[in-house]
Coordinates of C-alpha atoms in Angstrom, one line a residue:
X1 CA -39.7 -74.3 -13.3
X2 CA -39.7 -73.5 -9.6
X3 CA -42.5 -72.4 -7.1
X4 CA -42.8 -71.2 -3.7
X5 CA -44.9 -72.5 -1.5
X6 CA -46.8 -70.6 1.8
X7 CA -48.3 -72.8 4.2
X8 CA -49.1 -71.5 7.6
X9 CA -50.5 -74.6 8.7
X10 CA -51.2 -77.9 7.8
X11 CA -54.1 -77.0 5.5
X12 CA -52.9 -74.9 3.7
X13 CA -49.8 -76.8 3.0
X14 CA -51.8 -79.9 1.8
X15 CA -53.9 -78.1 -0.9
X16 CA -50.8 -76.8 -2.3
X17 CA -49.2 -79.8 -1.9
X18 CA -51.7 -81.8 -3.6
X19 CA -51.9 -79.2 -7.2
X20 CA -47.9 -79.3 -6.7
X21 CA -47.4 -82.9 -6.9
X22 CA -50.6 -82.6 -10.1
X23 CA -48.5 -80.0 -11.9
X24 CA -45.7 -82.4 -11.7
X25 CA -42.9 -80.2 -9.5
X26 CA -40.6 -82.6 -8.0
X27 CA -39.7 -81.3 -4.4
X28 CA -36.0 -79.9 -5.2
X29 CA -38.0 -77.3 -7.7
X30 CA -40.1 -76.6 -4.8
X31 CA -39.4 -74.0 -2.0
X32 CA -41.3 -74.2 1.4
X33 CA -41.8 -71.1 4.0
X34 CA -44.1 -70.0 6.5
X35 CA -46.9 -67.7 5.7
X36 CA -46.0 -65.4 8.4
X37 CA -42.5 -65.0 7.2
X38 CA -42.9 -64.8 3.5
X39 CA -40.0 -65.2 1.8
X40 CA -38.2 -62.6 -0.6
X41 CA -37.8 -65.2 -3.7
X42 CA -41.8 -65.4 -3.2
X43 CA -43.4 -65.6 -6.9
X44 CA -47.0 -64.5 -5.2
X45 CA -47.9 -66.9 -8.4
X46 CA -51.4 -68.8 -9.0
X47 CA -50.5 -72.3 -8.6
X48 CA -49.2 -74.2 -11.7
X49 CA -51.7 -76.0 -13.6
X50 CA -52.1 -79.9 -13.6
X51 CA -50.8 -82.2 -15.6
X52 CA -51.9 -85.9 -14.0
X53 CA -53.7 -87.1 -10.7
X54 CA -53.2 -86.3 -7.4
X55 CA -51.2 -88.2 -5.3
X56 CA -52.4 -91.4 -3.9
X57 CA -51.2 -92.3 -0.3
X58 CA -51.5 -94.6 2.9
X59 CA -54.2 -92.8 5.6
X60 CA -51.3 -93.8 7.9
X61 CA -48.8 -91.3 6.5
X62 CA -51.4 -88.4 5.9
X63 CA -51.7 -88.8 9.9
X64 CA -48.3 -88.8 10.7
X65 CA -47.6 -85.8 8.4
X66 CA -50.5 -84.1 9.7
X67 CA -48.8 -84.6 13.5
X68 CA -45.6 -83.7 12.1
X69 CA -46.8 -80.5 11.2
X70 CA -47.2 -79.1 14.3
X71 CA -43.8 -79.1 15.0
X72 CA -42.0 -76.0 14.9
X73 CA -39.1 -76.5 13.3
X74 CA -37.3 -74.6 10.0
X75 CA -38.2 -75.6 6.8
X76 CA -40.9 -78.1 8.0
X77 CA -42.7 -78.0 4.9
X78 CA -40.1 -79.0 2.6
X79 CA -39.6 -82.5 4.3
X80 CA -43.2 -83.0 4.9
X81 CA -43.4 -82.5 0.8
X82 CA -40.4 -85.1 -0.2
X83 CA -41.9 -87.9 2.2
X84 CA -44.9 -86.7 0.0
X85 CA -43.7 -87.2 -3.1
X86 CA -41.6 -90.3 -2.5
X87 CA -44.4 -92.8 -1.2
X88 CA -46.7 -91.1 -4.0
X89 CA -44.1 -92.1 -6.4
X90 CA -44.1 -95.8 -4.7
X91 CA -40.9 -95.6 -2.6
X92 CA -42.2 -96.2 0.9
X93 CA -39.3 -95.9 3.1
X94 CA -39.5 -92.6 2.8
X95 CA -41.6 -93.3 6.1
X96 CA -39.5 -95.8 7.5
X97 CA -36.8 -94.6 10.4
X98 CA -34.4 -95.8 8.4
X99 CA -34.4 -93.5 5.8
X100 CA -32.8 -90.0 6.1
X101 CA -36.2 -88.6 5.2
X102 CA -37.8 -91.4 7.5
X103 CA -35.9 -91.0 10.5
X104 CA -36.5 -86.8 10.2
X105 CA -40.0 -87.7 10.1
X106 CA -40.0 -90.1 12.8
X107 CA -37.9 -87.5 15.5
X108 CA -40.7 -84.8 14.4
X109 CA -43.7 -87.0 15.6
X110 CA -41.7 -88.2 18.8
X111 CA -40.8 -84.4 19.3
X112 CA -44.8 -83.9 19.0
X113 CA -46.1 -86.6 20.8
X114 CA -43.4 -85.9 24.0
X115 CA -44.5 -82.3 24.0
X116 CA -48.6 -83.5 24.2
X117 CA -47.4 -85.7 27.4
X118 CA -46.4 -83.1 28.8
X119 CA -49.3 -80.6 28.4
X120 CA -50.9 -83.0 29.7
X121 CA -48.8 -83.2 32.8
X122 CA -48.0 -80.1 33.7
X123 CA -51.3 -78.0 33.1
X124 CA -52.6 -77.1 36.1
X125 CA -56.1 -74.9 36.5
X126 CA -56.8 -72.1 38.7
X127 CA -60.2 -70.5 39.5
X128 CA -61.0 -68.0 36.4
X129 CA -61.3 -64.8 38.3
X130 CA -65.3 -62.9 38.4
X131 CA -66.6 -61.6 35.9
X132 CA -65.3 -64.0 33.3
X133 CA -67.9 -66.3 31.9
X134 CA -65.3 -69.5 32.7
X135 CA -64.9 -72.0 35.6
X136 CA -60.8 -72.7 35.2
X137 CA -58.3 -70.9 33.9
X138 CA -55.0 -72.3 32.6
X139 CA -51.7 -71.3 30.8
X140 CA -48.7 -73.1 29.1
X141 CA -46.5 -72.6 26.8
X142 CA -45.7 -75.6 24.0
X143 CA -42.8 -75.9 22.3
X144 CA -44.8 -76.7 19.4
X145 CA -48.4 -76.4 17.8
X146 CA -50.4 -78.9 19.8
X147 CA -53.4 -77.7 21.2
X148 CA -55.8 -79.2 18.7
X149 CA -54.2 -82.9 19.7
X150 CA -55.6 -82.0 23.5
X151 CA -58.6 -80.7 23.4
X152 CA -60.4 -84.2 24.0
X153 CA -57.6 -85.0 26.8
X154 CA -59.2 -82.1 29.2
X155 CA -62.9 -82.0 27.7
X156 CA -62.9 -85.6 29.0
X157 CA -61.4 -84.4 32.5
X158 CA -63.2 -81.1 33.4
X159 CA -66.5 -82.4 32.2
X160 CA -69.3 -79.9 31.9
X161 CA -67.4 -77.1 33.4
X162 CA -66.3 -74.0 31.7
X163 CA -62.8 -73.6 31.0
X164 CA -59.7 -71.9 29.2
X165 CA -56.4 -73.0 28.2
X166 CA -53.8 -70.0 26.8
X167 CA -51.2 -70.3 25.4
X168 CA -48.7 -67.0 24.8
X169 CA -48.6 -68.2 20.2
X170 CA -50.9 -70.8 19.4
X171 CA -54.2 -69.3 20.3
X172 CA -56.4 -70.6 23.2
X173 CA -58.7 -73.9 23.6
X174 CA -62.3 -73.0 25.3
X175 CA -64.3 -75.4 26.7
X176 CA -67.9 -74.5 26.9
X177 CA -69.3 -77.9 28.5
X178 CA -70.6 -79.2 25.5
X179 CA -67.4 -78.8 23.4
X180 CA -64.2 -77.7 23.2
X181 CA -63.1 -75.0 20.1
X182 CA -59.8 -73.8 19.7
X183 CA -59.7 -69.6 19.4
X184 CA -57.0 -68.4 17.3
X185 CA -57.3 -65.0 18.6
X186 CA -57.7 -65.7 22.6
X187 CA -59.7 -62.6 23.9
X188 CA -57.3 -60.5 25.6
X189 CA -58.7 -60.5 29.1
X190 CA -58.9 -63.8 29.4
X191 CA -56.0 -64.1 28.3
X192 CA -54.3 -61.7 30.6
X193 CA -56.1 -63.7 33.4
X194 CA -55.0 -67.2 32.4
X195 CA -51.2 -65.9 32.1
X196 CA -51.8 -64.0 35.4
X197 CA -53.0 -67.1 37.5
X198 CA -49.6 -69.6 36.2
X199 CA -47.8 -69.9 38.9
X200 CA -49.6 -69.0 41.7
X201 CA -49.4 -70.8 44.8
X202 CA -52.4 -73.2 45.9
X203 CA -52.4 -74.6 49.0
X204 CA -54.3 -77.8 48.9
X205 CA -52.1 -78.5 46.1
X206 CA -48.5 -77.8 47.7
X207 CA -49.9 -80.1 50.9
X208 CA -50.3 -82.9 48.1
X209 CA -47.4 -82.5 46.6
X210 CA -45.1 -81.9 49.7
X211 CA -47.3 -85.5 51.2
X212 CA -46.0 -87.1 48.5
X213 CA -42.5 -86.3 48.2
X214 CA -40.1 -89.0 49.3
X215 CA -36.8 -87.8 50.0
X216 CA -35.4 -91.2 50.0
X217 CA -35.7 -91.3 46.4
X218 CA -34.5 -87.6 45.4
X219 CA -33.1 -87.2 42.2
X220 CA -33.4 -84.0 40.8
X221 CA -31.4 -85.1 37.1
X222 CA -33.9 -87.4 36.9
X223 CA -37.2 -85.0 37.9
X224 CA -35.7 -83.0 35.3
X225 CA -35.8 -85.3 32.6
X226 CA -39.5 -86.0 33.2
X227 CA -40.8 -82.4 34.2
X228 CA -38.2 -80.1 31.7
X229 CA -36.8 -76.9 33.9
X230 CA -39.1 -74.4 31.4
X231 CA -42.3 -75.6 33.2
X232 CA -41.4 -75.0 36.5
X233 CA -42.0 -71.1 36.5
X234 CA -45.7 -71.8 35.7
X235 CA -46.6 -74.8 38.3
X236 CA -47.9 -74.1 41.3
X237 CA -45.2 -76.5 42.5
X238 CA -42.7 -75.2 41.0
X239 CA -41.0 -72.7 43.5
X240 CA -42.0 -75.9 46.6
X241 CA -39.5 -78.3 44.9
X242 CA -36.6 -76.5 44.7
X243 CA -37.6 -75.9 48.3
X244 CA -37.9 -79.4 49.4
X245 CA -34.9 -80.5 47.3
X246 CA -33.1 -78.2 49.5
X247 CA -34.1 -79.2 52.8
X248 CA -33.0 -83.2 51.8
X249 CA -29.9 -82.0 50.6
X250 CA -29.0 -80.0 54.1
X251 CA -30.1 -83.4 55.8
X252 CA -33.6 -82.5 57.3
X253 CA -35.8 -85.7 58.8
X254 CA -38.1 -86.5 56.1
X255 CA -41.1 -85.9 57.9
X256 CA -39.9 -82.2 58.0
X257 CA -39.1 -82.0 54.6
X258 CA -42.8 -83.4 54.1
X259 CA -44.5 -80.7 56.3
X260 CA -42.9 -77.6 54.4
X261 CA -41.8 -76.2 57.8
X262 CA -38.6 -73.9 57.6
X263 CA -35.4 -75.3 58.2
X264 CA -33.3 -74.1 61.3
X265 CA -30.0 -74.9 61.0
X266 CA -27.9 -74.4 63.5
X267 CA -24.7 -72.5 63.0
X268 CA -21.3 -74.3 63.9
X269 CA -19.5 -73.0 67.3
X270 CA -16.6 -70.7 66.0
X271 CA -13.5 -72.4 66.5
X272 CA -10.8 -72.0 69.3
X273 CA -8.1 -69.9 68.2
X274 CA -4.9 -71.9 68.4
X275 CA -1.9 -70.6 69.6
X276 CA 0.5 -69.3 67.0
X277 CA 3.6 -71.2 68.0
X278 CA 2.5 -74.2 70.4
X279 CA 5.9 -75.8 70.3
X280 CA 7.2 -72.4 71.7
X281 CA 4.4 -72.0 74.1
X282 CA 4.8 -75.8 75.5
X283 CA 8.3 -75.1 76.5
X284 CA 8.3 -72.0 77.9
X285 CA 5.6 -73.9 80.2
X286 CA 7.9 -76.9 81.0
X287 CA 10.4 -74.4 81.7
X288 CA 8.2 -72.1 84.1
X289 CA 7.0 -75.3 86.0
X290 CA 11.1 -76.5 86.3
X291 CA 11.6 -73.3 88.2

């Protein structure tokens, strides 16, 4: 027997998951896709009926399977199921990074947790145009499905102000001052108005972040590492760096490179042109002055 399984989140996958491992279907009888994408061996089948308990597992690894939901990857259900069914079954390195299933597991929740750093990082709100009911406005685009791990993250920054983050697959988070809900269908002006506003250019913040550049230190491989190149297009600050990496790199004084002023650089003199034989040249000299 063999079954097909649709989960288009984390839910959804664990209800199924739970009458799967009742019914008794080990997880190579078990097939895995995305709801949106269903696939064509799809039974469309009520699920099987159960034949002993539900499976009985740590809080720990419900967490950590929860988190490594949200990453986007092919096939995500399937491994999330075999960790599943292993610790249920009473072999616990299945979560142990040790462990082929383990360390698949483990890269998953570090893939997570890096890509929540840097929402956090590199979100930066702009005044939500009038006529929207909303304070701050603010667009990003995650490599995977973590909006619900940062709702409390900005609720605790932005306080009782009104505010929107977009994001161009994963729905929206709206904070209303009281609480933050996350809109799987973000209303399409706002947003249109949130994708709009990434990347404009604010002042106050390019004087902070010019203030605070130290040429000295450049290292763009480095920067790069921490603040990934597929941000850049939406950061206010984005277009200034490559500017101010520039200036260091042709040599301006720091201090100009920390005002933002445009470089002059002076052009090299041409060179003389050098005569095209100037052993011939010499002679015929020596020989004019010996007459």
């Amino acid at each position: 027997m063999s079954w097909t399984g649709h989960a288009a989140d984390f839910n959804a996958w664990r209800d199924q998951a739970r009458a799967l491992y009742r019914a008794q279907l080990p997880p190579h009888q078990v097939h895995w896709d995305d709801a949106a994408q269903p696939s064509l061996l799809s039974d469309g089948g009520n699920l099987p009926a159960p034949v002993r308990a539900g499976p009985r597992v740590p809080k720990t690894l419900l967490a950590q399977l929860e988190r490594a939901a949200a990453c986007r990857i092919e096939q995500r259900w399937n491994l999330l199921y075999r960790v599943l069914w292993r610790v249920a079954e009473g072999d616990r390195s299945a979560m142990l990074a040790g462990d082929a299933d383990g360390s698949q597991l483990v890269q998953r929740l570090t893939a997570v947790r890096r890509e929540v750093h840097h929402m956090h990082a590199f979100v930066r709100f702009q005044p939500a145009p009038d006529g929207l009911p909303l304070d701050l406005i603010g667009w990003h685009q995650p490599r995977h499905q973590i909006l619900r791990w940062v709702g409390d993250h900005f609720h605790g920054r932005l306080g009782r102000r009104r505010w929107l983050l977009a994001t161009p697959d994963d729905g929206a988070l709206h904070g209303d001052g009281e609480q933050v809900h996350w809109l799987a269908q973000c209303p399409p002006d706002w947003a249109s108005a949130a994708r709009g506003a990434a990347g404009e250019g604010d002042p106050m913040w390019e004087r902070y972040f010019s203030s605070t550049f130290n040429p000295n230190r450049l290292n763009p491989q480095a920067q790069l590492r921490h603040m990934p190149r597929r941000f850049l297009a939406a950061l206010p600050e984005g277009a200034l760096s490559a500017r101010l990496i520039q200036a260091t790199r042709r040599g301006a004084a720091p201090e100009v490179v920390r005002s933002g002023a445009p470089l002059r650089i002076k052009s090299a003199p041409p060179a003389e042109a050098e005569p095209a034989e100037p052993h011939r040249d010499n002679q015929a000299g020596r020989a004019d002055k010996d007459r």
